[in-house]
Amino acid sequence: MSETYIRENLEQIEKRIQAACDRSGRAREEVLLIAVSKTKPASMVREAMEAGIRDFGENKVQELCEKAEEIKGLTERPEAGAINWHLIGHLQRNKVKYVVDQACLIHSVDSLRLAEEIQKEAAKKDCHVDILIEVNIGDEESKSGVAKEEAVGLVRAVAPLSRVHIKGLMAVAPIVSEPEESRPYFQEMFRLREEIRFMELPGVEMRELSMGMTGDFEVAVEEGATMVRVGTAIFGGRNYNQ
Ligand SMILES: *Cc1c(COP(=O)(O)O)cnc(C)c1O
């Protein structure tokens, strides 16, 4: 596990994102690469930081908080190594208090009750929290996220919460064998974001579209993703039994 392979993987991904931007007439700055470091040690996060990455994604609150703490310890000059931590996995209401002041963006808000809990904890900590509304775009029973028919209603309900700022939408597309098969889901997400954006709801910004992973991030960029969440292609495969 040498540093070179993370750096090389990142160089390849950078090229692929750039090419997808070129194909679709987008500027590279419109797309944020989030390195998904779940199950991977803080030392690998640091290697990716040394290659220029500042945004990292974790899907579990405890792992995010522990790694954030560990990274602070590894970095001699904390201000030089500031990380933006993205919570991308399902969030339980009883974990909200640990993460509201740790994550720069919570990608996975899919109910009013969860947003209300975030509002409550943000008030206690006197902070504001940026969130995305997660949409179950493939209508899969196994996945979290609000049904796409209910997304507008949820955005309307969450919008008045003063400490919870909606920045856009997020989706985990169904697992497919060919990246092309993800395209209709990404197109549907783009359409949904545009629909909500044109409503110009007070307090709602609909700029971000978090979609695309190792298997399909190029297609996601072509279809308008502003954030891609890539784990395996940067850090290698994950072993959940360690
Ligand atoms: C793990 C995970 C990713 C990254 O998946 P890869 O296929 O390893 O790139 C992206 N988004 C979410 C929500 C995840 O849980």
Tab-separated table of C-alpha atoms and ligand atoms in Angstrom:
chain	number	residue	atom	x	y	z
A	1	MET	CA	0.000	0.000	0.000
A	2	SER	CA	2.310	2.727	-1.164
A	3	GLU	CA	1.451	6.365	-1.562
A	4	THR	CA	2.088	6.219	-5.290
A	5	TYR	CA	-0.923	4.094	-6.027
A	6	ILE	CA	-3.392	6.495	-4.400
A	7	ARG	CA	-1.733	9.391	-6.174
A	8	GLU	CA	-1.787	7.520	-9.489
A	9	ASN	CA	-5.424	6.504	-9.041
A	10	LEU	CA	-6.307	10.117	-8.357
A	11	GLU	CA	-4.466	11.255	-11.472
A	12	GLN	CA	-6.437	8.754	-13.568
A	13	ILE	CA	-9.759	9.795	-12.033
A	14	GLU	CA	-8.894	13.446	-12.549
A	15	LYS	CA	-8.295	12.755	-16.246
A	16	ARG	CA	-11.558	10.872	-16.543
A	17	ILE	CA	-13.543	13.652	-14.838
A	18	GLN	CA	-11.892	16.217	-17.080
A	19	ALA	CA	-12.731	14.152	-20.178
A	20	ALA	CA	-16.357	13.768	-19.070
A	21	CYS	CA	-16.517	17.550	-18.518
A	22	ASP	CA	-15.067	18.133	-21.977
A	23	ARG	CA	-17.583	15.766	-23.584
A	24	SER	CA	-20.492	17.544	-21.956
A	25	GLY	CA	-19.248	21.114	-22.269
A	26	ARG	CA	-18.835	21.609	-18.523
A	27	ALA	CA	-16.080	23.342	-16.591
A	28	ARG	CA	-13.996	21.098	-14.350
A	29	GLU	CA	-14.679	23.462	-11.415
A	30	GLU	CA	-18.347	22.545	-11.555
A	31	VAL	CA	-17.592	19.058	-10.251
A	32	LEU	CA	-16.259	18.275	-6.784
A	33	LEU	CA	-14.515	14.947	-6.304
A	34	ILE	CA	-15.314	13.492	-2.891
A	35	ALA	CA	-12.953	10.692	-1.886
A	36	VAL	CA	-14.964	8.052	-0.050
A	37	SER	CA	-12.665	6.741	2.673
A	38	LYS	CA	-15.069	4.437	4.547
A	39	THR	CA	-13.320	1.363	6.010
A	40	LYS	CA	-9.941	2.857	5.047
A	41	PRO	CA	-7.399	4.030	7.639
A	42	ALA	CA	-6.589	7.653	8.401
A	43	SER	CA	-3.119	7.093	6.934
A	44	MET	CA	-4.712	6.611	3.504
A	45	VAL	CA	-6.795	9.738	3.961
A	46	ARG	CA	-3.583	11.579	4.627
A	47	GLU	CA	-2.023	10.191	1.464
A	48	ALA	CA	-4.961	11.445	-0.560
A	49	MET	CA	-4.623	14.817	1.185
A	50	GLU	CA	-1.008	14.968	0.128
A	51	ALA	CA	-2.204	14.440	-3.430
A	52	GLY	CA	-4.469	17.473	-3.061
A	53	ILE	CA	-7.829	16.059	-1.969
A	54	ARG	CA	-9.715	18.027	0.690
A	55	ASP	CA	-13.189	16.482	0.556
A	56	PHE	CA	-13.772	13.060	2.065
A	57	GLY	CA	-16.917	11.003	2.418
A	58	GLU	CA	-17.850	8.606	5.190
A	59	ASN	CA	-21.070	6.673	5.548
A	60	LYS	CA	-20.995	6.125	9.316
A	61	VAL	CA	-21.081	8.834	11.953
A	62	GLN	CA	-18.752	7.092	14.375
A	63	GLU	CA	-16.154	6.356	11.727
A	64	LEU	CA	-16.302	9.936	10.456
A	65	CYS	CA	-15.782	11.388	13.937
A	66	GLU	CA	-12.987	8.982	14.857
A	67	LYS	CA	-11.127	9.549	11.606
A	68	ALA	CA	-11.517	13.321	11.848
A	69	GLU	CA	-9.979	13.184	15.320
A	70	GLU	CA	-7.163	10.905	14.158
A	71	ILE	CA	-6.322	13.108	11.165
A	72	LYS	CA	-6.029	16.135	13.426
A	73	GLY	CA	-3.441	14.168	15.377
A	74	LEU	CA	-1.548	13.157	12.216
A	75	THR	CA	-1.334	16.658	10.808
A	76	GLU	CA	1.325	18.872	12.295
A	77	ARG	CA	-0.263	22.066	11.050
A	78	PRO	CA	-4.013	21.543	11.365
A	79	GLU	CA	-4.849	24.654	9.343
A	80	ALA	CA	-2.880	23.229	6.408
A	81	GLY	CA	-4.766	19.985	6.586
A	82	ALA	CA	-8.336	21.095	7.025
A	83	ILE	CA	-10.703	18.471	5.680
A	84	ASN	CA	-14.277	18.814	4.551
A	85	TRP	CA	-16.058	15.720	5.826
A	86	HIS	CA	-19.185	14.660	3.977
A	87	LEU	CA	-21.632	12.314	5.619
A	88	ILE	CA	-22.952	10.234	2.737
A	89	GLY	CA	-24.559	7.263	4.512
A	90	HIS	CA	-27.883	6.778	6.241
A	91	LEU	CA	-28.158	8.915	9.378
A	92	GLN	CA	-30.061	7.775	12.456
A	93	ARG	CA	-31.665	10.464	14.552
A	94	ASN	CA	-29.808	9.412	17.703
A	95	LYS	CA	-26.467	10.036	15.935
A	96	VAL	CA	-27.274	13.526	14.722
A	97	LYS	CA	-25.792	15.199	17.805
A	98	TYR	CA	-22.347	13.782	17.062
A	99	VAL	CA	-22.161	14.913	13.473
A	100	VAL	CA	-23.869	18.324	13.107
A	101	ASP	CA	-20.689	20.242	13.832
A	102	GLN	CA	-18.326	17.734	12.174
A	103	ALA	CA	-19.698	17.323	8.659
A	104	CYS	CA	-19.576	20.128	6.100
A	105	LEU	CA	-22.508	18.551	4.294
A	106	ILE	CA	-24.978	15.809	5.196
A	107	HIS	CA	-25.958	14.141	1.900
A	108	SER	CA	-28.550	11.761	3.283
A	109	VAL	CA	-31.543	13.629	4.708
A	110	ASP	CA	-34.668	11.749	3.712
A	111	SER	CA	-37.327	12.646	6.291
A	112	LEU	CA	-38.741	15.680	8.061
A	113	ARG	CA	-38.153	14.021	11.439
A	114	LEU	CA	-34.455	13.716	10.675
A	115	ALA	CA	-34.254	17.330	9.503
A	116	GLU	CA	-36.050	18.451	12.690
A	117	GLU	CA	-33.522	16.570	14.787
A	118	ILE	CA	-30.703	18.305	12.883
A	119	GLN	CA	-32.417	21.654	13.536
A	120	LYS	CA	-32.647	20.866	17.267
A	121	GLU	CA	-29.009	19.811	17.633
A	122	ALA	CA	-27.770	22.683	15.481
A	123	ALA	CA	-29.590	25.082	17.806
A	124	LYS	CA	-27.889	23.520	20.838
A	125	LYS	CA	-24.480	23.920	19.201
A	126	ASP	CA	-25.413	27.278	17.705
A	127	CYS	CA	-24.388	26.152	14.226
A	128	HIS	CA	-25.950	25.838	10.777
A	129	VAL	CA	-25.978	22.631	8.784
A	130	ASP	CA	-25.858	22.197	5.016
A	131	ILE	CA	-27.771	19.207	3.739
A	132	LEU	CA	-28.851	17.435	0.584
A	133	ILE	CA	-32.156	15.626	0.212
A	134	GLU	CA	-31.519	11.978	-0.647
A	135	VAL	CA	-33.821	10.592	-3.309
A	136	ASN	CA	-34.441	6.872	-3.781
A	137	ILE	CA	-34.255	7.298	-7.519
A	138	GLY	CA	-34.433	3.603	-8.387
A	139	ASP	CA	-37.450	3.135	-6.115
A	140	GLU	CA	-35.594	0.311	-4.353
A	141	GLU	CA	-36.908	-1.194	-1.155
A	142	SER	CA	-33.386	-1.792	0.164
A	143	LYS	CA	-32.323	1.831	-0.179
A	144	SER	CA	-32.911	4.874	1.930
A	145	GLY	CA	-33.986	8.166	0.406
A	146	VAL	CA	-37.313	9.810	-0.142
A	147	ALA	CA	-39.471	8.586	-3.039
A	148	LYS	CA	-39.063	10.899	-6.002
A	149	GLU	CA	-42.774	11.728	-5.943
A	150	GLU	CA	-42.348	12.924	-2.366
A	151	ALA	CA	-39.133	14.890	-2.841
A	152	VAL	CA	-40.795	18.236	-3.546
A	153	GLY	CA	-43.009	17.860	-0.485
A	154	LEU	CA	-40.036	17.076	1.716
A	155	VAL	CA	-38.056	20.051	0.426
A	156	ARG	CA	-41.044	22.307	1.158
A	157	ALA	CA	-41.371	20.898	4.671
A	158	VAL	CA	-37.673	21.209	5.525
A	159	ALA	CA	-37.175	24.651	3.964
A	160	PRO	CA	-38.539	26.658	6.941
A	161	LEU	CA	-36.072	25.078	9.404
A	162	SER	CA	-33.796	28.031	10.068
A	163	ARG	CA	-30.598	26.133	10.797
A	164	VAL	CA	-30.931	23.503	8.078
A	165	HIS	CA	-29.876	24.688	4.632
A	166	ILE	CA	-30.892	22.612	1.622
A	167	LYS	CA	-28.183	22.758	-1.051
A	168	GLY	CA	-29.466	20.188	-3.502
A	169	LEU	CA	-30.186	16.517	-4.055
A	170	MET	CA	-28.297	13.262	-3.678
A	171	ALA	CA	-28.887	9.773	-5.032
A	172	VAL	CA	-27.352	6.331	-4.999
A	173	ALA	CA	-28.344	4.789	-8.320
A	174	PRO	CA	-29.275	1.099	-8.489
A	175	ILE	CA	-26.433	-1.338	-9.022
A	176	VAL	CA	-26.116	-2.010	-12.742
A	177	SER	CA	-23.665	-3.954	-14.878
A	178	GLU	CA	-22.939	-1.184	-17.386
A	179	PRO	CA	-22.385	2.473	-16.454
A	180	GLU	CA	-24.700	3.492	-19.301
A	181	GLU	CA	-27.602	1.888	-17.458
A	182	SER	CA	-27.263	4.527	-14.741
A	183	ARG	CA	-27.827	7.363	-17.197
A	184	PRO	CA	-31.652	7.463	-17.029
A	185	TYR	CA	-31.508	7.690	-13.226
A	186	PHE	CA	-29.041	10.563	-13.375
A	187	GLN	CA	-31.166	12.312	-15.990
A	188	GLU	CA	-34.185	11.929	-13.749
A	189	MET	CA	-32.243	13.437	-10.816
A	190	PHE	CA	-31.187	16.384	-12.949
A	191	ARG	CA	-34.775	16.926	-14.067
A	192	LEU	CA	-35.995	16.787	-10.458
A	193	ARG	CA	-33.384	19.276	-9.295
A	194	GLU	CA	-34.332	21.670	-12.084
A	195	GLU	CA	-38.010	21.329	-11.245
A	196	ILE	CA	-37.390	22.222	-7.600
A	197	ARG	CA	-34.906	24.948	-8.481
A	198	PHE	CA	-37.449	26.721	-10.660
A	199	MET	CA	-39.859	26.835	-7.715
A	200	GLU	CA	-37.461	29.267	-6.051
A	201	LEU	CA	-38.520	28.216	-2.571
A	202	PRO	CA	-37.312	30.617	0.124
A	203	GLY	CA	-34.252	29.308	1.908
A	204	VAL	CA	-33.663	26.532	-0.633
A	205	GLU	CA	-30.627	26.432	-2.874
A	206	MET	CA	-30.820	23.746	-5.534
A	207	ARG	CA	-27.315	23.865	-6.908
A	208	GLU	CA	-25.808	20.562	-5.902
A	209	LEU	CA	-26.378	17.166	-7.413
A	210	SER	CA	-24.430	14.458	-5.600
A	211	MET	CA	-24.418	11.348	-7.771
A	212	GLY	CA	-21.992	8.923	-9.376
A	213	MET	CA	-19.613	6.431	-7.791
A	214	THR	CA	-16.658	4.324	-8.988
A	215	GLY	CA	-18.737	2.455	-11.562
A	216	ASP	CA	-20.554	5.370	-13.117
A	217	PHE	CA	-19.078	8.746	-12.146
A	218	GLU	CA	-18.276	9.727	-15.729
A	219	VAL	CA	-21.880	9.238	-16.807
A	220	ALA	CA	-22.956	11.217	-13.730
A	221	VAL	CA	-20.674	14.107	-14.706
A	222	GLU	CA	-22.083	14.041	-18.231
A	223	GLU	CA	-25.577	14.279	-16.778
A	224	GLY	CA	-24.854	17.208	-14.505
A	225	ALA	CA	-23.427	15.894	-11.223
A	226	THR	CA	-21.774	18.628	-9.154
A	227	MET	CA	-20.360	16.116	-6.673
A	228	VAL	CA	-19.148	12.595	-7.395
A	229	ARG	CA	-18.436	10.181	-4.540
A	230	VAL	CA	-15.611	7.845	-5.455
A	231	GLY	CA	-14.152	5.227	-3.111
A	232	THR	CA	-12.933	2.012	-4.723
A	233	ALA	CA	-11.235	3.648	-7.707
A	234	ILE	CA	-9.112	5.747	-5.328
A	235	PHE	CA	-8.446	3.510	-2.324
A	236	GLY	CA	-9.000	0.021	-3.735
A	237	GLY	CA	-11.597	-2.559	-2.750
A	238	ARG	CA	-13.106	-2.643	0.701
A	239	ASN	CA	-12.980	-5.532	3.127
A	240	TYR	CA	-15.861	-5.294	5.561
A	241	ASN	CA	-14.697	-8.301	7.615
A	242	GLN	CA	-11.474	-6.799	8.886
B	1	LIG	C1	-19.437	3.648	-0.515
B	1	LIG	C2	-20.196	4.728	-1.114
B	1	LIG	C3	-19.725	5.401	-2.260
B	1	LIG	C4	-18.440	5.027	-2.989
B	1	LIG	O1	-18.588	3.804	-3.647
B	1	LIG	P1	-17.462	3.245	-4.663
B	1	LIG	O2	-18.218	2.334	-5.542
B	1	LIG	O3	-16.455	2.547	-3.813
B	1	LIG	O4	-16.883	4.396	-5.372
B	1	LIG	C5	-20.480	6.445	-2.753
B	1	LIG	N1	-21.628	6.819	-2.160
B	1	LIG	C6	-22.114	6.217	-1.059
B	1	LIG	C7	-23.397	6.684	-0.464
B	1	LIG	C8	-21.415	5.152	-0.502
B	1	LIG	O5	-21.913	4.545	0.591
